[in-house]
Amino acid sequence: MTRVAHAGVGGWGKNVVRVVGELAELAWICDTDEERLSDYAERYPRAHVTASFDELLADPTVDAVVVATPVPTHHELALKALEAGKHVFVEKPPAMRGEEMEKLVALAEERDLVLMPGHLLLYHPGLRMVKELVDSGALGEVACVYGNRQNLGVIRSNENALWSLGVHDLSVILWLLGEEPSEAVAHGMDYLQKGIEDVVFCFLRFPSGKVAHMHLSWLDPHKMRKMTVVGREKMAVFDDMELERKVTVYEKAPWEPASSYGEWRTRTGDIFSPKIANDEPLKLELQHFLRLLADGPGDHREAHDGLAVVRTLDRLTISLRTGAPA
Ligand SMILES: NC(=O)c1ccc[n+]([C@@H]2O[C@H](COP(=O)([O-])OP(=O)(O)OC[C@H]3O[C@@H](n4cnc5c(N)ncnc54)[C@H](O)[C@@H]3O)[C@@H](O)[C@H]2O)c1
């Protein structure tokens, strides 16, 4: 069985470590918080516990490391783990600058190690369904995609709404469209903490002519986790706040009747919700990581997807700071 060392058992990390423990041999648990560590020592008596990341890296029987620590630590820990010859799963985003992420990807390629960023939504069965609708052409040619990720809180101080929330929607948008933007524009405001934007609006234009938009905010009355894809034939909405109807397909489209050339009408047909499997995205995501460990990193697609996301976040940050398109 694959031996995995896990770092970071905080608010989200506790979910990740649970699933790692279900799917692999949890060899080490690491956290700098002694209280959390002793709690985990009781829960997982067969695992070693440590506050030192270096200690788990020194164990030659560890195959892979999972990093679920705060974002500013990701790059350094992932780099150390790759240098120690370990495969790495690292929560999103693996780095806070494009050049740092490029170095991680280059090292993973050089050593032929798996580097997988935690882009959880790419493993959500609802979004997998939307991807199938896009790739099969069922929606017709896609014109635009937009994401809404709003709520009141959680107010972060390590990262702004773009980096904290946008990384999710951006990973989905780039994956659905299969291209990187030619233009990236972001505007936002830091109402609560200087330099940390609470509300961010982003616009992306792609070489194919498709466009995307993201509304990211932790100062909002609505809790929204929604992605809308507008095709020329049909439109699809993924709504993660819905318990049952996660995906809705609208047979709605513009229509140009042959008899009235140049005059556009609209057509409205059925609205339906396909059945979506109830599988836990985190489990599907970590199963994919373990499959990569068994099969090898191949063309390092996951690492490159992570790089495209960080590179685009970098450009959006430049636009946010300068007020100009990047
Ligand atoms: N995929 C998702 O849907 C999702 C959701 C929430 C958070 N996240 C990501 O998960 C990561 C963790 O988030 P969280 O909410 O659990 O954070 P958190 O602050 O609640 O927990 C972080 C934990 O890491 C520990 N830690 C800090 N530095 C460390 C180090 N150098 N070595 C070992 N342990 C260290 C802290 O003591 C803490 O227990 C973040 O990167 C976040 O972006 C992902």
Short mmCIF file of C-alpha atoms and ligand atoms in Angstrom, two decimals:
data_model
loop_
_atom_site.label_atom_id
_atom_site.label_comp_id
_atom_site.label_asym_id
_atom_site.label_seq_id
_atom_site.Cartn_x
_atom_site.Cartn_y
_atom_site.Cartn_z
CA MET A 1 0.00 0.00 0.00
CA THR A 2 1.19 3.52 -0.80
CA ARG A 3 2.72 5.25 2.23
CA VAL A 4 1.63 8.85 2.51
CA ALA A 5 2.74 11.63 4.86
CA HIS A 6 0.18 14.38 5.48
CA ALA A 7 0.93 17.97 6.60
CA GLY A 8 -1.72 20.37 7.94
CA VAL A 9 -4.77 19.18 9.89
CA GLY A 10 -6.71 22.47 10.13
CA GLY A 11 -10.21 23.38 8.95
CA TRP A 12 -9.89 21.79 5.49
CA GLY A 13 -6.85 19.61 6.11
CA LYS A 14 -8.85 17.47 8.58
CA ASN A 15 -11.08 16.35 5.68
CA VAL A 16 -8.09 15.62 3.47
CA VAL A 17 -6.30 13.57 6.13
CA ARG A 18 -9.46 11.53 6.78
CA VAL A 19 -9.68 10.55 3.11
CA VAL A 20 -5.93 9.89 2.86
CA GLY A 21 -6.34 7.53 5.84
CA GLU A 22 -9.17 5.71 4.05
CA LEU A 23 -7.34 5.27 0.74
CA ALA A 24 -3.66 4.83 1.64
CA GLU A 25 -1.35 3.98 4.52
CA LEU A 26 -1.15 7.17 6.55
CA ALA A 27 2.49 6.97 7.63
CA TRP A 28 3.00 10.47 9.11
CA ILE A 29 0.86 13.37 10.31
CA CYS A 30 2.57 16.74 10.62
CA ASP A 31 1.27 20.00 12.08
CA THR A 32 3.01 22.86 13.83
CA ASP A 33 0.10 23.12 16.32
CA GLU A 34 1.02 20.79 19.21
CA GLU A 35 -2.56 20.52 20.48
CA ARG A 36 -3.88 19.37 17.10
CA LEU A 37 -0.95 17.00 16.78
CA SER A 38 -1.62 15.24 20.08
CA ASP A 39 -5.31 14.92 19.15
CA TYR A 40 -4.27 13.21 15.89
CA ALA A 41 -1.74 11.00 17.67
CA GLU A 42 -4.69 9.52 19.61
CA ARG A 43 -6.90 9.18 16.53
CA TYR A 44 -4.25 7.52 14.35
CA PRO A 45 -2.04 5.49 16.74
CA ARG A 46 -0.30 3.70 13.84
CA ALA A 47 0.93 6.95 12.24
CA HIS A 48 4.02 8.86 13.35
CA VAL A 49 3.26 12.44 14.38
CA THR A 50 5.65 15.36 14.15
CA ALA A 51 5.80 19.15 14.07
CA SER A 52 8.81 18.92 11.73
CA PHE A 53 8.16 18.56 8.00
CA ASP A 54 11.86 17.71 7.51
CA GLU A 55 11.47 14.68 9.78
CA LEU A 56 8.82 13.04 7.59
CA LEU A 57 10.81 13.82 4.45
CA ALA A 58 13.77 11.94 5.92
CA ASP A 59 11.74 8.71 6.02
CA PRO A 60 12.78 6.77 2.89
CA THR A 61 9.65 4.57 3.07
CA VAL A 62 7.34 7.54 2.43
CA ASP A 63 6.18 7.56 -1.22
CA ALA A 64 4.12 10.74 -1.29
CA VAL A 65 3.40 13.89 0.68
CA VAL A 66 0.06 15.70 0.97
CA VAL A 67 0.31 19.41 1.81
CA ALA A 68 -2.78 21.06 3.35
CA THR A 69 -1.08 23.89 5.24
CA PRO A 70 -1.77 27.66 4.78
CA VAL A 71 -1.22 28.98 1.24
CA PRO A 72 1.99 30.99 1.90
CA THR A 73 3.75 27.76 3.00
CA HIS A 74 2.74 25.65 -0.04
CA HIS A 75 5.59 26.50 -2.39
CA GLU A 76 8.36 25.92 0.15
CA LEU A 77 6.93 22.63 1.44
CA ALA A 78 6.13 21.27 -2.03
CA LEU A 79 9.64 22.20 -3.22
CA LYS A 80 11.28 20.45 -0.27
CA ALA A 81 9.16 17.34 -0.81
CA LEU A 82 10.02 17.13 -4.53
CA GLU A 83 13.71 17.68 -3.72
CA ALA A 84 13.45 14.76 -1.29
CA GLY A 85 12.13 12.60 -4.15
CA LYS A 86 8.50 12.42 -2.94
CA HIS A 87 5.36 12.69 -5.07
CA VAL A 88 3.28 15.68 -3.99
CA PHE A 89 -0.38 16.55 -3.68
CA VAL A 90 -0.61 20.19 -2.65
CA GLU A 91 -3.72 22.16 -1.83
CA LYS A 92 -4.61 25.06 -4.09
CA PRO A 93 -2.79 27.18 -5.08
CA PRO A 94 0.62 25.43 -4.91
CA ALA A 95 2.42 28.76 -5.25
CA MET A 96 1.58 32.45 -5.04
CA ARG A 97 3.70 33.50 -8.03
CA GLY A 98 3.96 32.16 -11.57
CA GLU A 99 7.76 31.75 -11.42
CA GLU A 100 7.53 29.71 -8.22
CA MET A 101 4.99 27.39 -9.80
CA GLU A 102 7.15 27.07 -12.93
CA LYS A 103 10.04 25.89 -10.73
CA LEU A 104 7.85 23.28 -9.05
CA VAL A 105 6.60 21.94 -12.38
CA ALA A 106 10.12 21.88 -13.86
CA LEU A 107 11.43 19.95 -10.85
CA ALA A 108 8.55 17.44 -10.98
CA GLU A 109 9.24 16.86 -14.69
CA GLU A 110 13.00 16.55 -14.18
CA ARG A 111 12.55 13.96 -11.39
CA ASP A 112 9.48 12.33 -13.03
CA LEU A 113 7.46 12.89 -9.86
CA VAL A 114 3.73 13.53 -9.57
CA LEU A 115 2.84 17.13 -8.69
CA MET A 116 -0.90 17.49 -8.33
CA PRO A 117 -2.61 20.71 -7.19
CA GLY A 118 -5.85 20.38 -5.20
CA HIS A 119 -8.30 21.57 -7.84
CA LEU A 120 -11.20 19.89 -6.10
CA LEU A 121 -13.96 21.03 -8.43
CA LEU A 122 -12.45 19.23 -11.42
CA TYR A 123 -13.43 16.01 -9.62
CA HIS A 124 -16.99 17.06 -8.80
CA PRO A 125 -19.40 14.71 -10.63
CA GLY A 126 -21.66 17.71 -11.46
CA LEU A 127 -18.86 19.62 -13.17
CA ARG A 128 -17.68 16.42 -14.86
CA MET A 129 -21.17 16.31 -16.40
CA VAL A 130 -20.87 19.94 -17.54
CA LYS A 131 -17.44 19.14 -19.06
CA GLU A 132 -19.01 16.23 -20.97
CA LEU A 133 -21.77 18.55 -22.26
CA VAL A 134 -19.12 21.03 -23.45
CA ASP A 135 -16.74 18.46 -24.99
CA SER A 136 -19.48 16.46 -26.74
CA GLY A 137 -20.79 19.62 -28.40
CA ALA A 138 -24.23 19.14 -26.76
CA LEU A 139 -24.35 22.85 -25.84
CA GLY A 140 -23.20 23.93 -29.30
CA GLU A 141 -20.26 26.29 -29.54
CA VAL A 142 -19.57 27.82 -26.11
CA ALA A 143 -19.76 31.62 -26.07
CA CYS A 144 -19.14 32.46 -22.44
CA VAL A 145 -18.70 31.01 -18.96
CA TYR A 146 -19.16 32.81 -15.68
CA GLY A 147 -18.70 31.92 -12.05
CA ASN A 148 -20.31 33.29 -8.90
CA ARG A 149 -18.49 32.55 -5.65
CA GLN A 150 -19.91 34.81 -2.98
CA ASN A 151 -20.76 34.59 0.71
CA LEU A 152 -20.50 36.60 3.91
CA GLY A 153 -17.07 35.32 5.10
CA VAL A 154 -14.76 33.51 5.50
CA ILE A 155 -12.66 36.70 5.72
CA ARG A 156 -9.02 35.70 5.10
CA SER A 157 -5.93 37.74 5.90
CA ASN A 158 -3.25 35.63 4.14
CA GLU A 159 -4.79 36.08 0.68
CA ASN A 160 -7.43 38.19 -1.06
CA ALA A 161 -10.76 37.02 -2.53
CA LEU A 162 -9.10 36.51 -5.93
CA TRP A 163 -6.55 34.00 -4.61
CA SER A 164 -8.78 32.41 -1.99
CA LEU A 165 -11.98 32.02 -4.02
CA GLY A 166 -10.94 32.67 -7.61
CA VAL A 167 -8.59 29.72 -7.79
CA HIS A 168 -11.60 27.36 -7.72
CA ASP A 169 -13.56 29.03 -10.52
CA LEU A 170 -10.47 29.72 -12.59
CA SER A 171 -9.40 26.07 -12.50
CA VAL A 172 -12.87 25.13 -13.79
CA ILE A 173 -13.02 27.83 -16.48
CA LEU A 174 -9.57 26.96 -17.93
CA TRP A 175 -10.42 23.24 -17.84
CA LEU A 176 -13.83 23.69 -19.51
CA LEU A 177 -12.47 25.90 -22.27
CA GLY A 178 -9.08 24.17 -22.68
CA GLU A 179 -7.17 27.39 -23.32
CA GLU A 180 -5.41 30.19 -21.46
CA PRO A 181 -6.72 33.76 -21.72
CA SER A 182 -5.23 36.34 -24.05
CA GLU A 183 -6.55 39.16 -21.86
CA ALA A 184 -7.11 39.26 -18.09
CA VAL A 185 -8.80 42.14 -16.31
CA ALA A 186 -9.63 42.42 -12.61
CA HIS A 187 -11.11 45.17 -10.49
CA GLY A 188 -11.68 44.96 -6.76
CA MET A 189 -11.81 46.76 -3.43
CA ASP A 190 -10.08 46.24 -0.09
CA TYR A 191 -12.73 47.46 2.35
CA LEU A 192 -11.66 45.62 5.52
CA GLN A 193 -7.89 45.09 5.40
CA LYS A 194 -5.51 47.27 3.41
CA GLY A 195 -4.22 45.49 0.29
CA ILE A 196 -6.50 42.45 0.72
CA GLU A 197 -9.41 42.73 -1.71
CA ASP A 198 -12.74 41.50 -0.31
CA VAL A 199 -14.65 41.91 -3.59
CA VAL A 200 -13.16 41.14 -7.02
CA PHE A 201 -14.70 41.16 -10.52
CA CYS A 202 -12.66 39.49 -13.28
CA PHE A 203 -13.00 39.41 -17.06
CA LEU A 204 -11.08 36.96 -19.26
CA ARG A 205 -10.93 36.88 -23.06
CA PHE A 206 -9.62 33.75 -24.80
CA PRO A 207 -7.86 33.37 -28.16
CA SER A 208 -10.92 31.49 -29.54
CA GLY A 209 -13.14 34.53 -28.83
CA LYS A 210 -14.83 32.96 -25.80
CA VAL A 211 -15.07 35.12 -22.70
CA ALA A 212 -15.42 34.43 -18.97
CA HIS A 213 -16.30 36.37 -15.87
CA MET A 214 -15.87 35.74 -12.13
CA HIS A 215 -17.59 37.51 -9.24
CA LEU A 216 -15.62 36.70 -6.08
CA SER A 217 -16.57 38.11 -2.71
CA TRP A 218 -16.68 37.40 1.00
CA LEU A 219 -18.87 40.49 1.56
CA ASP A 220 -22.14 39.34 0.08
CA PRO A 221 -25.64 38.50 1.36
CA HIS A 222 -25.91 35.46 -0.97
CA LYS A 223 -24.03 32.21 -0.60
CA MET A 224 -23.44 31.35 -4.24
CA ARG A 225 -21.32 28.56 -5.73
CA LYS A 226 -22.45 28.68 -9.31
CA MET A 227 -20.99 28.25 -12.78
CA THR A 228 -22.97 29.09 -15.93
CA VAL A 229 -21.99 27.97 -19.43
CA VAL A 230 -23.72 29.67 -22.35
CA GLY A 231 -23.64 27.66 -25.57
CA ARG A 232 -25.11 28.57 -28.96
CA GLU A 233 -27.58 25.63 -28.73
CA LYS A 234 -28.12 25.10 -25.00
CA MET A 235 -27.05 26.52 -21.67
CA ALA A 236 -25.93 24.68 -18.53
CA VAL A 237 -25.77 25.77 -14.90
CA PHE A 238 -23.84 24.01 -12.12
CA ASP A 239 -25.13 25.07 -8.71
CA ASP A 240 -23.29 23.56 -5.77
CA MET A 241 -25.82 25.02 -3.30
CA GLU A 242 -28.54 22.74 -4.71
CA LEU A 243 -28.87 19.42 -2.91
CA GLU A 244 -30.32 17.45 -5.81
CA ARG A 245 -30.38 19.57 -8.96
CA LYS A 246 -26.67 20.31 -9.14
CA VAL A 247 -26.78 20.63 -12.94
CA THR A 248 -29.60 22.16 -15.00
CA VAL A 249 -29.60 22.18 -18.78
CA TYR A 250 -31.70 24.83 -20.52
CA GLU A 251 -32.75 24.25 -24.12
CA LYS A 252 -32.64 27.98 -24.71
CA ALA A 253 -30.80 29.63 -27.56
CA PRO A 254 -30.79 32.47 -30.01
CA TRP A 255 -32.44 31.63 -33.34
CA GLU A 256 -32.28 33.30 -36.73
CA PRO A 257 -35.30 32.16 -38.81
CA ALA A 258 -34.51 31.66 -42.52
CA SER A 259 -37.58 33.75 -43.41
CA SER A 260 -36.42 36.81 -41.50
CA TYR A 261 -32.74 37.08 -42.35
CA GLY A 262 -30.86 39.34 -39.96
CA GLU A 263 -33.56 39.35 -37.31
CA TRP A 264 -32.67 37.31 -34.21
CA ARG A 265 -35.30 35.57 -32.10
CA THR A 266 -34.93 33.29 -29.08
CA ARG A 267 -36.11 29.72 -28.64
CA THR A 268 -37.06 28.09 -25.32
CA GLY A 269 -37.46 24.33 -24.96
CA ASP A 270 -37.16 21.84 -22.10
CA ILE A 271 -35.31 22.46 -18.88
CA PHE A 272 -33.91 19.30 -17.30
CA SER A 273 -31.57 18.10 -14.56
CA PRO A 274 -29.48 15.02 -15.31
CA LYS A 275 -28.78 12.55 -12.51
CA ILE A 276 -25.46 13.28 -10.85
CA ALA A 277 -23.58 10.62 -8.87
CA ASN A 278 -23.33 11.38 -5.18
CA ASP A 279 -19.60 10.56 -4.92
CA GLU A 280 -17.43 12.73 -2.66
CA PRO A 281 -15.24 14.98 -4.86
CA LEU A 282 -12.36 14.89 -2.35
CA LYS A 283 -12.29 11.09 -2.48
CA LEU A 284 -12.36 11.10 -6.31
CA GLU A 285 -9.57 13.69 -6.31
CA LEU A 286 -7.29 11.70 -3.99
CA GLN A 287 -8.09 8.45 -5.83
CA HIS A 288 -6.84 10.19 -8.96
CA PHE A 289 -3.63 11.17 -7.13
CA LEU A 290 -3.05 7.57 -6.03
CA ARG A 291 -3.71 6.36 -9.59
CA LEU A 292 -1.04 8.75 -10.84
CA LEU A 293 1.39 7.31 -8.26
CA ALA A 294 0.69 3.82 -9.60
CA ASP A 295 0.70 4.72 -13.31
CA GLY A 296 3.30 7.51 -13.32
CA PRO A 297 2.86 11.24 -13.95
CA GLY A 298 2.63 10.82 -17.77
CA ASP A 299 2.64 14.24 -19.43
CA HIS A 300 2.31 16.02 -16.04
CA ARG A 301 -1.08 17.39 -17.13
CA GLU A 302 -2.22 18.13 -13.57
CA ALA A 303 0.95 20.10 -12.79
CA HIS A 304 0.59 22.11 -16.02
CA ASP A 305 -3.09 22.81 -15.27
CA GLY A 306 -1.94 24.15 -11.89
CA LEU A 307 0.66 26.31 -13.62
CA ALA A 308 -1.94 27.79 -16.00
CA VAL A 309 -4.13 28.70 -13.00
CA VAL A 310 -1.30 30.37 -11.04
CA ARG A 311 -0.07 32.19 -14.17
CA THR A 312 -3.58 33.57 -14.80
CA LEU A 313 -3.98 34.56 -11.14
CA ASP A 314 -0.66 36.40 -11.46
CA ARG A 315 -1.94 38.34 -14.49
CA LEU A 316 -5.24 39.13 -12.77
CA THR A 317 -3.25 40.42 -9.78
CA ILE A 318 -1.24 42.73 -12.04
CA SER A 319 -4.50 44.05 -13.50
CA LEU A 320 -5.98 44.46 -10.00
CA ARG A 321 -2.96 46.55 -8.94
CA THR A 322 -2.55 48.65 -12.11
CA GLY A 323 -6.17 48.97 -13.21
CA ALA A 324 -5.11 47.95 -16.73
CA PRO A 325 -5.66 44.68 -18.66
CA ALA A 326 -2.81 42.14 -18.30
N1 LIG B 1 -10.08 22.38 -1.95
C1 LIG B 1 -10.89 23.07 -1.18
O1 LIG B 1 -12.09 23.10 -1.37
C2 LIG B 1 -10.33 23.82 -0.01
C3 LIG B 1 -11.18 24.37 0.93
C4 LIG B 1 -10.62 25.07 2.02
C5 LIG B 1 -9.24 25.22 2.09
N2 LIG B 1 -8.45 24.67 1.12
C6 LIG B 1 -6.98 24.82 1.19
O2 LIG B 1 -6.48 23.95 2.19
C7 LIG B 1 -5.34 24.52 2.82
C8 LIG B 1 -5.52 24.49 4.32
O3 LIG B 1 -6.66 25.25 4.65
P1 LIG B 1 -7.29 25.18 6.11
O4 LIG B 1 -8.59 25.88 6.02
O5 LIG B 1 -7.24 23.76 6.62
O6 LIG B 1 -6.23 26.07 6.92
P2 LIG B 1 -6.08 26.18 8.51
O7 LIG B 1 -5.37 27.46 8.77
O8 LIG B 1 -7.38 25.89 9.19
O9 LIG B 1 -5.09 24.95 8.88
C9 LIG B 1 -3.74 24.94 8.49
C10 LIG B 1 -3.01 23.95 9.41
O10 LIG B 1 -1.67 23.85 8.96
C11 LIG B 1 -0.81 23.93 10.11
N3 LIG B 1 0.50 24.43 9.65
C12 LIG B 1 0.86 25.72 9.39
N4 LIG B 1 2.14 25.75 8.93
C13 LIG B 1 2.59 24.47 8.92
C14 LIG B 1 3.82 23.87 8.55
N5 LIG B 1 4.83 24.59 8.09
N6 LIG B 1 3.94 22.52 8.66
C15 LIG B 1 2.90 21.77 9.12
N7 LIG B 1 1.70 22.30 9.50
C16 LIG B 1 1.55 23.63 9.38
C17 LIG B 1 -1.52 24.84 11.09
O11 LIG B 1 -1.09 24.62 12.42
C18 LIG B 1 -2.98 24.41 10.87
O12 LIG B 1 -3.34 23.32 11.71
C19 LIG B 1 -5.22 25.93 2.25
O13 LIG B 1 -4.26 25.90 1.26
C20 LIG B 1 -6.54 26.21 1.60
O14 LIG B 1 -6.40 27.02 0.44
C21 LIG B 1 -8.96 23.97 0.11
#
